[in-house]
């Protein structure tokens, strides 16, 4: 912990990857402008008779797209979302009137039932289960990209808890194949491409290098006092053989964590079985740390990978796939929604330290 964190930090930090996004880090005592988001009571039941995602209730979901394994009891299933946000062609596609442009809401919205156990949470799933799940994500994403040229992006994400958007408590993830690239991914693509053009380096790789090796002391110019010390590994939460979990220096959510492959890779679909095994290990250990520090927290995760299609063919060197884990510990304020400036009442350095210090060696 550095000196200044005792008296509190109040500064605006610019997201290095998306400079249009910034966060106000305000940790001083008495500066608690946000309301805490509710934690979820753990539901540890393995089976619920009325749950459409539990085993034995397969006829309560729309007809299945795929399951794994194909024979015997399933471990994971993919089904269409009963209330899709995007769907089949509509007759009113592509309207353009003045500045009003409409793209047809064509797309696919599917649910991946992660695990047969109703109330299981991520870090309780076995590592080989998680790596099989990621391989299933890959397979379905590839199928969707191949199914229709209009699909520009396939987003895999998870909502855990009602505040994070999950309407069914049984563990599940979602896939949305959409006719546009989401704005935040597009911003990352644009800025990282620009960075690569200027410096010949992937900005995500540079951030990983900084997180792993950077050491610096910043002094107050007038007084010569230490303003900030940046330590080696200060932002690293968890490190595997092939993946690293990092607390971003500037992030929207207090406990936000990103997991990235250590070796440069733009496309999640290119990750090998060995990659996915280590990814599973790092994710599981990271979620166990989060659970110890902010147990029962509602969260989202988003898989960001280079979009497919000819506009993105030259992004292989500049983009770097990653998973963003966004725990919902506080309710966004009107100030945040109106200004686009996120407020973080926990400094990223302190959050990283708290997560790193958790003992999780007993993880089965
Ligand atoms: Zn269930
Ligand atoms: Zn990279
Ligand atoms: Zn991202």
mmCIF file of C-alpha atoms and ligand atoms in Angstrom:
data_model
loop_
_atom_site.group_PDB
_atom_site.id
_atom_site.type_symbol
_atom_site.label_atom_id
_atom_site.label_comp_id
_atom_site.label_asym_id
_atom_site.label_seq_id
_atom_site.Cartn_x
_atom_site.Cartn_y
_atom_site.Cartn_z
ATOM 1 C CA UNK A 1 0.000 0.000 0.000
ATOM 2 C CA UNK A 2 1.397 3.382 -0.884
ATOM 3 C CA UNK A 3 1.444 6.495 1.277
ATOM 4 C CA UNK A 4 -1.144 8.440 -0.604
ATOM 5 C CA UNK A 5 -3.760 5.684 -0.372
ATOM 6 C CA UNK A 6 -4.058 6.394 3.372
ATOM 7 C CA UNK A 7 -5.269 9.903 2.815
ATOM 8 C CA UNK A 8 -7.233 8.867 -0.222
ATOM 9 C CA UNK A 9 -6.839 9.244 -3.953
ATOM 10 C CA UNK A 10 -8.878 11.552 -6.127
ATOM 11 C CA UNK A 11 -7.829 11.463 -9.743
ATOM 12 C CA UNK A 12 -9.167 10.831 -13.201
ATOM 13 C CA UNK A 13 -7.513 7.951 -14.992
ATOM 14 C CA UNK A 14 -7.700 7.438 -18.714
ATOM 15 C CA UNK A 15 -8.198 3.920 -20.029
ATOM 16 C CA UNK A 16 -5.023 3.355 -22.083
ATOM 17 C CA UNK A 17 -6.801 1.073 -24.577
ATOM 18 C CA UNK A 18 -9.925 3.179 -25.005
ATOM 19 C CA UNK A 19 -8.847 6.757 -24.180
ATOM 20 C CA UNK A 20 -12.413 8.037 -24.570
ATOM 21 C CA UNK A 21 -13.260 6.045 -21.455
ATOM 22 C CA UNK A 22 -12.119 7.384 -18.107
ATOM 23 C CA UNK A 23 -12.653 6.656 -14.455
ATOM 24 C CA UNK A 24 -12.645 8.896 -11.411
ATOM 25 C CA UNK A 25 -10.785 7.104 -8.628
ATOM 26 C CA UNK A 26 -12.068 8.666 -5.424
ATOM 27 C CA UNK A 27 -11.159 6.703 -2.318
ATOM 28 C CA UNK A 28 -11.043 9.381 0.384
ATOM 29 C CA UNK A 29 -13.033 8.647 3.504
ATOM 30 C CA UNK A 30 -16.446 10.258 3.281
ATOM 31 C CA UNK A 31 -16.364 10.053 -0.500
ATOM 32 C CA UNK A 32 -18.821 7.245 -0.912
ATOM 33 C CA UNK A 33 -21.198 8.622 -3.501
ATOM 34 C CA UNK A 34 -22.435 5.189 -4.551
ATOM 35 C CA UNK A 35 -25.023 2.807 -3.246
ATOM 36 C CA UNK A 36 -23.898 -0.766 -2.747
ATOM 37 C CA UNK A 37 -25.430 -3.382 -5.042
ATOM 38 C CA UNK A 38 -27.123 -6.300 -3.311
ATOM 39 C CA UNK A 39 -25.155 -9.502 -2.805
ATOM 40 C CA UNK A 40 -26.847 -12.738 -3.731
ATOM 41 C CA UNK A 41 -27.812 -15.372 -1.223
ATOM 42 C CA UNK A 42 -26.058 -18.580 -2.318
ATOM 43 C CA UNK A 43 -28.413 -21.142 -3.825
ATOM 44 C CA UNK A 44 -26.545 -24.418 -3.390
ATOM 45 C CA UNK A 45 -29.315 -26.708 -4.618
ATOM 46 C CA UNK A 46 -28.151 -29.101 -7.324
ATOM 47 C CA UNK A 47 -31.647 -29.779 -8.687
ATOM 48 C CA UNK A 48 -34.868 -27.752 -8.795
ATOM 49 C CA UNK A 49 -37.951 -29.481 -10.213
ATOM 50 C CA UNK A 50 -39.437 -26.305 -11.686
ATOM 51 C CA UNK A 51 -36.187 -25.068 -13.323
ATOM 52 C CA UNK A 52 -36.200 -25.300 -17.157
ATOM 53 C CA UNK A 53 -32.385 -25.651 -17.192
ATOM 54 C CA UNK A 54 -32.156 -28.595 -14.799
ATOM 55 C CA UNK A 55 -31.662 -32.158 -16.047
ATOM 56 C CA UNK A 56 -34.935 -33.967 -16.745
ATOM 57 C CA UNK A 57 -36.647 -30.722 -17.808
ATOM 58 C CA UNK A 58 -35.157 -30.620 -21.323
ATOM 59 C CA UNK A 59 -38.639 -30.355 -22.873
ATOM 60 C CA UNK A 60 -39.144 -26.959 -21.197
ATOM 61 C CA UNK A 61 -36.543 -25.223 -23.348
ATOM 62 C CA UNK A 62 -36.839 -24.562 -27.100
ATOM 63 C CA UNK A 63 -35.433 -27.483 -29.170
ATOM 64 C CA UNK A 64 -31.775 -28.052 -28.388
ATOM 65 C CA UNK A 65 -29.032 -26.874 -30.773
ATOM 66 C CA UNK A 66 -26.309 -29.081 -29.358
ATOM 67 C CA UNK A 67 -25.239 -30.843 -26.188
ATOM 68 C CA UNK A 68 -22.073 -32.291 -24.715
ATOM 69 C CA UNK A 69 -21.502 -35.156 -24.440
ATOM 70 C CA UNK A 70 -23.895 -36.387 -27.106
ATOM 71 C CA UNK A 71 -24.468 -39.719 -25.379
ATOM 72 C CA UNK A 72 -25.542 -40.233 -21.785
ATOM 73 C CA UNK A 73 -26.194 -37.431 -19.302
ATOM 74 C CA UNK A 74 -25.394 -33.997 -20.712
ATOM 75 C CA UNK A 75 -22.837 -31.747 -19.000
ATOM 76 C CA UNK A 76 -23.707 -28.658 -21.045
ATOM 77 C CA UNK A 77 -26.379 -27.760 -23.615
ATOM 78 C CA UNK A 78 -26.995 -24.945 -26.074
ATOM 79 C CA UNK A 79 -30.600 -23.898 -26.749
ATOM 80 C CA UNK A 80 -32.188 -20.868 -28.460
ATOM 81 C CA UNK A 81 -33.083 -18.056 -26.084
ATOM 82 C CA UNK A 82 -36.825 -18.081 -25.457
ATOM 83 C CA UNK A 83 -36.873 -14.266 -25.629
ATOM 84 C CA UNK A 84 -34.221 -13.422 -28.221
ATOM 85 C CA UNK A 85 -33.023 -9.835 -28.526
ATOM 86 C CA UNK A 86 -32.152 -10.536 -32.168
ATOM 87 C CA UNK A 87 -33.852 -12.979 -34.503
ATOM 88 C CA UNK A 88 -34.916 -13.858 -38.045
ATOM 89 C CA UNK A 89 -35.213 -11.399 -40.893
ATOM 90 C CA UNK A 90 -37.947 -8.861 -40.580
ATOM 91 C CA UNK A 91 -39.664 -7.396 -43.635
ATOM 92 C CA UNK A 92 -38.672 -3.814 -42.719
ATOM 93 C CA UNK A 93 -34.920 -4.211 -43.085
ATOM 94 C CA UNK A 94 -32.500 -1.430 -43.925
ATOM 95 C CA UNK A 95 -34.419 1.780 -43.638
ATOM 96 C CA UNK A 96 -32.495 4.947 -44.256
ATOM 97 C CA UNK A 97 -34.280 8.247 -43.853
ATOM 98 C CA UNK A 98 -32.130 11.309 -43.382
ATOM 99 C CA UNK A 99 -30.000 10.623 -40.358
ATOM 100 C CA UNK A 100 -32.165 7.735 -39.278
ATOM 101 C CA UNK A 101 -30.395 4.540 -40.234
ATOM 102 C CA UNK A 102 -31.851 1.200 -39.300
ATOM 103 C CA UNK A 103 -30.070 -2.106 -39.670
ATOM 104 C CA UNK A 104 -32.208 -5.196 -39.640
ATOM 105 C CA UNK A 105 -32.196 -6.855 -36.221
ATOM 106 C CA UNK A 106 -31.056 -10.119 -37.764
ATOM 107 C CA UNK A 107 -29.060 -12.364 -35.498
ATOM 108 C CA UNK A 108 -28.965 -15.290 -33.148
ATOM 109 C CA UNK A 109 -29.421 -15.352 -29.400
ATOM 110 C CA UNK A 110 -28.653 -18.600 -27.623
ATOM 111 C CA UNK A 111 -28.254 -19.874 -24.091
ATOM 112 C CA UNK A 112 -25.480 -22.167 -22.956
ATOM 113 C CA UNK A 113 -26.484 -24.132 -19.898
ATOM 114 C CA UNK A 114 -23.007 -24.262 -18.330
ATOM 115 C CA UNK A 115 -23.474 -27.124 -15.943
ATOM 116 C CA UNK A 116 -26.215 -29.560 -14.883
ATOM 117 C CA UNK A 117 -25.948 -28.498 -11.195
ATOM 118 C CA UNK A 118 -28.469 -25.747 -10.586
ATOM 119 C CA UNK A 119 -26.641 -23.522 -8.091
ATOM 120 C CA UNK A 120 -22.986 -24.223 -8.883
ATOM 121 C CA UNK A 121 -20.744 -21.176 -9.368
ATOM 122 C CA UNK A 122 -17.777 -20.855 -11.685
ATOM 123 C CA UNK A 123 -14.906 -21.652 -9.354
ATOM 124 C CA UNK A 124 -16.712 -24.750 -8.096
ATOM 125 C CA UNK A 125 -16.731 -26.260 -11.599
ATOM 126 C CA UNK A 126 -13.866 -28.628 -12.426
ATOM 127 C CA UNK A 127 -11.078 -27.284 -14.592
ATOM 128 C CA UNK A 128 -11.670 -29.846 -17.327
ATOM 129 C CA UNK A 129 -15.373 -28.946 -17.311
ATOM 130 C CA UNK A 130 -14.519 -25.279 -17.862
ATOM 131 C CA UNK A 131 -12.012 -25.984 -20.629
ATOM 132 C CA UNK A 132 -14.607 -28.194 -22.378
ATOM 133 C CA UNK A 133 -17.101 -25.351 -22.013
ATOM 134 C CA UNK A 134 -14.659 -22.901 -23.646
ATOM 135 C CA UNK A 135 -14.102 -25.367 -26.502
ATOM 136 C CA UNK A 136 -17.891 -25.493 -26.922
ATOM 137 C CA UNK A 137 -17.953 -21.653 -27.046
ATOM 138 C CA UNK A 138 -15.319 -21.813 -29.795
ATOM 139 C CA UNK A 139 -17.213 -24.403 -31.801
ATOM 140 C CA UNK A 140 -20.527 -22.564 -31.651
ATOM 141 C CA UNK A 141 -18.925 -19.187 -32.411
ATOM 142 C CA UNK A 142 -17.243 -20.661 -35.500
ATOM 143 C CA UNK A 143 -20.547 -22.208 -36.648
ATOM 144 C CA UNK A 144 -22.378 -18.914 -36.232
ATOM 145 C CA UNK A 145 -19.718 -16.887 -38.065
ATOM 146 C CA UNK A 146 -19.883 -19.426 -40.900
ATOM 147 C CA UNK A 147 -23.700 -19.467 -40.989
ATOM 148 C CA UNK A 148 -24.342 -15.974 -42.381
ATOM 149 C CA UNK A 149 -22.094 -13.274 -43.772
ATOM 150 C CA UNK A 150 -24.237 -10.565 -42.194
ATOM 151 C CA UNK A 151 -23.125 -11.655 -38.728
ATOM 152 C CA UNK A 152 -20.295 -9.311 -37.783
ATOM 153 C CA UNK A 153 -19.692 -10.293 -34.199
ATOM 154 C CA UNK A 154 -20.415 -13.228 -31.928
ATOM 155 C CA UNK A 155 -20.434 -12.177 -28.289
ATOM 156 C CA UNK A 156 -20.199 -14.718 -25.485
ATOM 157 C CA UNK A 157 -21.073 -13.400 -22.073
ATOM 158 C CA UNK A 158 -22.404 -14.380 -18.695
ATOM 159 C CA UNK A 159 -24.796 -12.626 -16.363
ATOM 160 C CA UNK A 160 -24.793 -13.719 -12.749
ATOM 161 C CA UNK A 161 -27.534 -12.250 -10.570
ATOM 162 C CA UNK A 162 -30.593 -10.139 -11.418
ATOM 163 C CA UNK A 163 -28.658 -6.830 -11.305
ATOM 164 C CA UNK A 164 -26.335 -8.298 -13.930
ATOM 165 C CA UNK A 165 -29.324 -9.279 -16.065
ATOM 166 C CA UNK A 166 -29.769 -12.975 -15.300
ATOM 167 C CA UNK A 167 -33.452 -13.875 -15.205
ATOM 168 C CA UNK A 168 -32.986 -17.603 -14.547
ATOM 169 C CA UNK A 169 -30.840 -18.489 -11.524
ATOM 170 C CA UNK A 170 -29.500 -21.783 -12.979
ATOM 171 C CA UNK A 171 -25.900 -21.227 -14.120
ATOM 172 C CA UNK A 172 -25.761 -20.272 -17.796
ATOM 173 C CA UNK A 173 -23.967 -18.125 -20.365
ATOM 174 C CA UNK A 174 -25.269 -16.543 -23.552
ATOM 175 C CA UNK A 175 -24.204 -16.165 -27.169
ATOM 176 C CA UNK A 176 -25.414 -13.290 -29.297
ATOM 177 C CA UNK A 177 -24.480 -13.264 -32.961
ATOM 178 C CA UNK A 178 -25.122 -9.751 -34.216
ATOM 179 C CA UNK A 179 -25.085 -7.752 -37.447
ATOM 180 C CA UNK A 180 -22.911 -4.990 -35.919
ATOM 181 C CA UNK A 181 -19.695 -4.965 -33.903
ATOM 182 C CA UNK A 182 -20.462 -3.742 -30.370
ATOM 183 C CA UNK A 183 -19.190 -0.231 -29.747
ATOM 184 C CA UNK A 184 -16.755 -1.139 -26.964
ATOM 185 C CA UNK A 185 -15.121 -3.874 -29.040
ATOM 186 C CA UNK A 186 -14.989 -1.557 -32.047
ATOM 187 C CA UNK A 187 -13.307 1.114 -29.884
ATOM 188 C CA UNK A 188 -10.710 -1.389 -28.693
ATOM 189 C CA UNK A 189 -10.097 -2.530 -32.266
ATOM 190 C CA UNK A 190 -9.746 1.026 -33.577
ATOM 191 C CA UNK A 191 -7.446 2.270 -30.822
ATOM 192 C CA UNK A 192 -5.235 -0.820 -30.729
ATOM 193 C CA UNK A 193 -4.879 -0.651 -34.529
ATOM 194 C CA UNK A 194 -3.872 2.995 -34.251
ATOM 195 C CA UNK A 195 -1.376 2.157 -31.499
ATOM 196 C CA UNK A 196 0.111 -0.607 -33.638
ATOM 197 C CA UNK A 197 0.423 1.733 -36.604
ATOM 198 C CA UNK A 198 2.351 4.253 -34.479
ATOM 199 C CA UNK A 199 4.506 1.996 -32.327
ATOM 200 C CA UNK A 200 4.564 -1.369 -34.087
ATOM 201 C CA UNK A 201 3.370 -3.058 -30.901
ATOM 202 C CA UNK A 202 0.186 -4.598 -29.595
ATOM 203 C CA UNK A 203 -1.021 -2.331 -26.782
ATOM 204 C CA UNK A 204 -2.421 -5.283 -24.837
ATOM 205 C CA UNK A 205 0.990 -7.024 -24.951
ATOM 206 C CA UNK A 206 2.604 -3.786 -23.752
ATOM 207 C CA UNK A 207 0.158 -3.580 -20.844
ATOM 208 C CA UNK A 208 0.924 -7.175 -19.875
ATOM 209 C CA UNK A 209 4.653 -6.401 -19.982
ATOM 210 C CA UNK A 210 4.106 -3.328 -17.843
ATOM 211 C CA UNK A 211 1.997 -5.234 -15.357
ATOM 212 C CA UNK A 212 4.659 -7.926 -15.045
ATOM 213 C CA UNK A 213 7.838 -5.874 -15.017
ATOM 214 C CA UNK A 214 7.123 -2.207 -14.491
ATOM 215 C CA UNK A 215 8.645 -0.452 -11.505
ATOM 216 C CA UNK A 216 8.608 3.291 -11.080
ATOM 217 C CA UNK A 217 8.547 6.086 -8.561
ATOM 218 C CA UNK A 218 6.800 9.314 -9.480
ATOM 219 C CA UNK A 219 7.912 12.357 -7.473
ATOM 220 C CA UNK A 220 6.125 15.588 -6.655
ATOM 221 C CA UNK A 221 7.914 18.138 -8.784
ATOM 222 C CA UNK A 222 8.010 20.988 -6.247
ATOM 223 C CA UNK A 223 8.534 19.174 -2.982
ATOM 224 C CA UNK A 224 10.418 16.114 -4.141
ATOM 225 C CA UNK A 225 8.039 13.927 -2.156
ATOM 226 C CA UNK A 226 6.983 10.583 -3.514
ATOM 227 C CA UNK A 227 3.689 10.935 -5.341
ATOM 228 C CA UNK A 228 3.246 7.350 -6.402
ATOM 229 C CA UNK A 229 5.200 4.119 -6.411
ATOM 230 C CA UNK A 230 4.375 1.479 -8.960
ATOM 231 C CA UNK A 231 5.635 -1.941 -7.948
ATOM 232 C CA UNK A 232 6.466 -5.001 -9.965
ATOM 233 C CA UNK A 233 3.346 -7.067 -10.411
ATOM 234 C CA UNK A 234 1.152 -4.515 -8.669
ATOM 235 C CA UNK A 235 -1.757 -5.129 -11.038
ATOM 236 C CA UNK A 236 -1.356 -8.896 -11.421
ATOM 237 C CA UNK A 237 -4.012 -10.995 -9.689
ATOM 238 C CA UNK A 238 -3.136 -14.434 -10.952
ATOM 239 C CA UNK A 239 -0.562 -15.834 -13.323
ATOM 240 C CA UNK A 240 -0.723 -19.176 -15.090
ATOM 241 C CA UNK A 241 1.623 -20.732 -17.644
ATOM 242 C CA UNK A 242 -0.202 -19.121 -20.560
ATOM 243 C CA UNK A 243 -2.622 -16.590 -19.056
ATOM 244 C CA UNK A 244 -2.545 -13.660 -16.700
ATOM 245 C CA UNK A 245 -5.357 -11.983 -14.737
ATOM 246 C CA UNK A 246 -4.857 -8.249 -14.362
ATOM 247 C CA UNK A 247 -6.621 -5.485 -12.461
ATOM 248 C CA UNK A 248 -6.758 -2.659 -15.010
ATOM 249 C CA UNK A 249 -5.188 0.615 -13.881
ATOM 250 C CA UNK A 250 -8.344 2.403 -15.043
ATOM 251 C CA UNK A 251 -11.540 0.359 -15.132
ATOM 252 C CA UNK A 252 -15.251 0.998 -14.927
ATOM 253 C CA UNK A 253 -15.972 -1.354 -12.037
ATOM 254 C CA UNK A 254 -14.155 -1.442 -8.696
ATOM 255 C CA UNK A 255 -13.330 -5.143 -8.886
ATOM 256 C CA UNK A 256 -13.073 -5.492 -12.661
ATOM 257 C CA UNK A 257 -10.460 -8.022 -13.788
ATOM 258 C CA UNK A 258 -9.217 -8.889 -17.278
ATOM 259 C CA UNK A 259 -7.750 -12.244 -18.244
ATOM 260 C CA UNK A 260 -5.481 -12.302 -21.301
ATOM 261 C CA UNK A 261 -3.261 -14.870 -23.017
ATOM 262 C CA UNK A 262 0.411 -14.085 -22.297
ATOM 263 C CA UNK A 263 1.400 -14.892 -25.872
ATOM 264 C CA UNK A 264 -0.104 -12.567 -28.451
ATOM 265 C CA UNK A 265 -3.318 -13.931 -29.979
ATOM 266 C CA UNK A 266 -6.102 -11.899 -31.593
ATOM 267 C CA UNK A 267 -8.763 -14.537 -32.024
ATOM 268 C CA UNK A 268 -10.214 -16.659 -29.237
ATOM 269 C CA UNK A 269 -11.084 -19.251 -31.903
ATOM 270 C CA UNK A 270 -7.326 -19.884 -32.378
ATOM 271 C CA UNK A 271 -6.766 -20.846 -28.731
ATOM 272 C CA UNK A 272 -5.487 -24.432 -28.452
ATOM 273 C CA UNK A 273 -6.683 -27.122 -26.048
ATOM 274 C CA UNK A 274 -3.606 -26.430 -23.874
ATOM 275 C CA UNK A 275 -4.457 -22.715 -23.888
ATOM 276 C CA UNK A 276 -8.019 -23.426 -22.815
ATOM 277 C CA UNK A 277 -6.817 -25.689 -19.992
ATOM 278 C CA UNK A 278 -4.670 -22.902 -18.539
ATOM 279 C CA UNK A 279 -7.392 -20.312 -19.206
ATOM 280 C CA UNK A 280 -9.790 -22.500 -17.172
ATOM 281 C CA UNK A 281 -7.271 -22.723 -14.335
ATOM 282 C CA UNK A 282 -6.622 -18.973 -14.225
ATOM 283 C CA UNK A 283 -10.341 -18.086 -14.462
ATOM 284 C CA UNK A 284 -11.246 -20.526 -11.723
ATOM 285 C CA UNK A 285 -8.554 -19.250 -9.358
ATOM 286 C CA UNK A 286 -9.469 -15.649 -10.146
ATOM 287 C CA UNK A 287 -13.167 -16.270 -9.422
ATOM 288 C CA UNK A 288 -12.232 -18.021 -6.171
ATOM 289 C CA UNK A 289 -10.258 -14.910 -5.149
ATOM 290 C CA UNK A 290 -13.174 -12.645 -6.034
ATOM 291 C CA UNK A 291 -15.529 -14.866 -4.063
ATOM 292 C CA UNK A 292 -13.329 -14.606 -0.954
ATOM 293 C CA UNK A 293 -13.081 -10.819 -1.175
ATOM 294 C CA UNK A 294 -16.571 -9.863 -2.419
ATOM 295 C CA UNK A 295 -18.563 -13.092 -1.961
ATOM 296 C CA UNK A 296 -21.980 -13.389 -3.549
ATOM 297 C CA UNK A 297 -21.292 -10.491 -5.838
ATOM 298 C CA UNK A 298 -23.328 -10.213 -9.035
ATOM 299 C CA UNK A 299 -21.181 -10.025 -12.135
ATOM 300 C CA UNK A 300 -20.946 -10.158 -15.911
ATOM 301 C CA UNK A 301 -18.178 -11.509 -18.031
ATOM 302 C CA UNK A 302 -17.646 -10.625 -21.684
ATOM 303 C CA UNK A 303 -15.406 -12.412 -24.148
ATOM 304 C CA UNK A 304 -13.719 -9.919 -26.459
ATOM 305 C CA UNK A 305 -12.098 -11.355 -29.565
ATOM 306 C CA UNK A 306 -11.207 -9.887 -32.946
ATOM 307 C CA UNK A 307 -14.343 -9.542 -35.096
ATOM 308 C CA UNK A 308 -14.509 -11.611 -38.280
ATOM 309 C CA UNK A 309 -14.968 -10.213 -41.772
ATOM 310 C CA UNK A 310 -12.804 -8.389 -44.265
ATOM 311 C CA UNK A 311 -12.728 -5.112 -42.318
ATOM 312 C CA UNK A 312 -10.839 -6.861 -39.531
ATOM 313 C CA UNK A 313 -8.436 -9.060 -41.452
ATOM 314 C CA UNK A 314 -5.550 -6.650 -40.762
ATOM 315 C CA UNK A 315 -6.085 -6.662 -36.974
ATOM 316 C CA UNK A 316 -4.255 -9.906 -36.244
ATOM 317 C CA UNK A 317 -1.138 -8.131 -34.919
ATOM 318 C CA UNK A 318 -2.854 -5.298 -33.075
ATOM 319 C CA UNK A 319 -5.803 -6.909 -31.297
ATOM 320 C CA UNK A 320 -5.484 -9.312 -28.369
ATOM 321 C CA UNK A 321 -8.433 -11.374 -27.138
ATOM 322 C CA UNK A 322 -9.407 -11.237 -23.475
ATOM 323 C CA UNK A 323 -12.131 -11.894 -20.958
ATOM 324 C CA UNK A 324 -13.517 -8.959 -18.963
ATOM 325 C CA UNK A 325 -14.980 -9.828 -15.569
ATOM 326 C CA UNK A 326 -17.178 -7.010 -14.251
ATOM 327 C CA UNK A 327 -18.463 -7.480 -10.693
ATOM 328 C CA UNK A 328 -21.452 -5.284 -9.813
ATOM 329 C CA UNK A 329 -20.628 -4.049 -6.329
ATOM 330 C CA UNK A 330 -22.326 -0.688 -6.660
ATOM 331 C CA UNK A 331 -25.259 0.816 -8.523
ATOM 332 C CA UNK A 332 -24.239 3.282 -11.260
ATOM 333 C CA UNK A 333 -25.180 6.827 -10.297
ATOM 334 C CA UNK A 334 -26.880 9.443 -12.434
ATOM 335 C CA UNK A 335 -23.564 11.224 -12.529
ATOM 336 C CA UNK A 336 -21.899 8.190 -14.083
ATOM 337 C CA UNK A 337 -24.682 7.502 -16.576
ATOM 338 C CA UNK A 338 -24.894 11.143 -17.588
ATOM 339 C CA UNK A 339 -21.201 11.938 -17.772
ATOM 340 C CA UNK A 340 -19.833 8.602 -18.939
ATOM 341 C CA UNK A 341 -17.207 9.081 -16.226
ATOM 342 C CA UNK A 342 -17.203 6.025 -13.982
ATOM 343 C CA UNK A 343 -16.463 6.432 -10.296
ATOM 344 C CA UNK A 344 -14.322 3.905 -8.469
ATOM 345 C CA UNK A 345 -14.288 4.148 -4.677
ATOM 346 C CA UNK A 346 -11.662 1.424 -4.309
ATOM 347 C CA UNK A 347 -8.282 2.170 -5.810
ATOM 348 C CA UNK A 348 -7.263 -0.439 -8.389
ATOM 349 C CA UNK A 349 -3.962 -0.942 -6.531
ATOM 350 C CA UNK A 350 -5.756 -1.788 -3.288
ATOM 351 C CA UNK A 351 -8.271 -4.029 -5.073
ATOM 352 C CA UNK A 352 -5.429 -5.922 -6.740
ATOM 353 C CA UNK A 353 -3.586 -6.341 -3.467
ATOM 354 C CA UNK A 354 -6.681 -7.629 -1.647
ATOM 355 C CA UNK A 355 -7.342 -10.166 -4.413
ATOM 356 C CA UNK A 356 -3.717 -11.288 -4.578
ATOM 357 C CA UNK A 357 -3.471 -11.875 -0.842
ATOM 358 C CA UNK A 358 -6.327 -14.399 -0.722
ATOM 359 C CA UNK A 359 -5.172 -17.910 0.144
ATOM 360 C CA UNK A 360 -6.761 -20.294 -2.336
ATOM 361 C CA UNK A 361 -4.288 -23.164 -2.290
ATOM 362 C CA UNK A 362 -6.944 -25.472 -0.892
ATOM 363 C CA UNK A 363 -8.954 -25.178 -4.162
ATOM 364 C CA UNK A 364 -9.902 -28.784 -5.053
HETATM 365 ZN ZN1 LIG B 1 -31.747 -25.494 -12.572
HETATM 366 ZN ZN1 LIG B 2 -0.901 -8.707 -27.987
HETATM 367 ZN ZN1 LIG B 3 -12.369 -5.673 -24.028
#
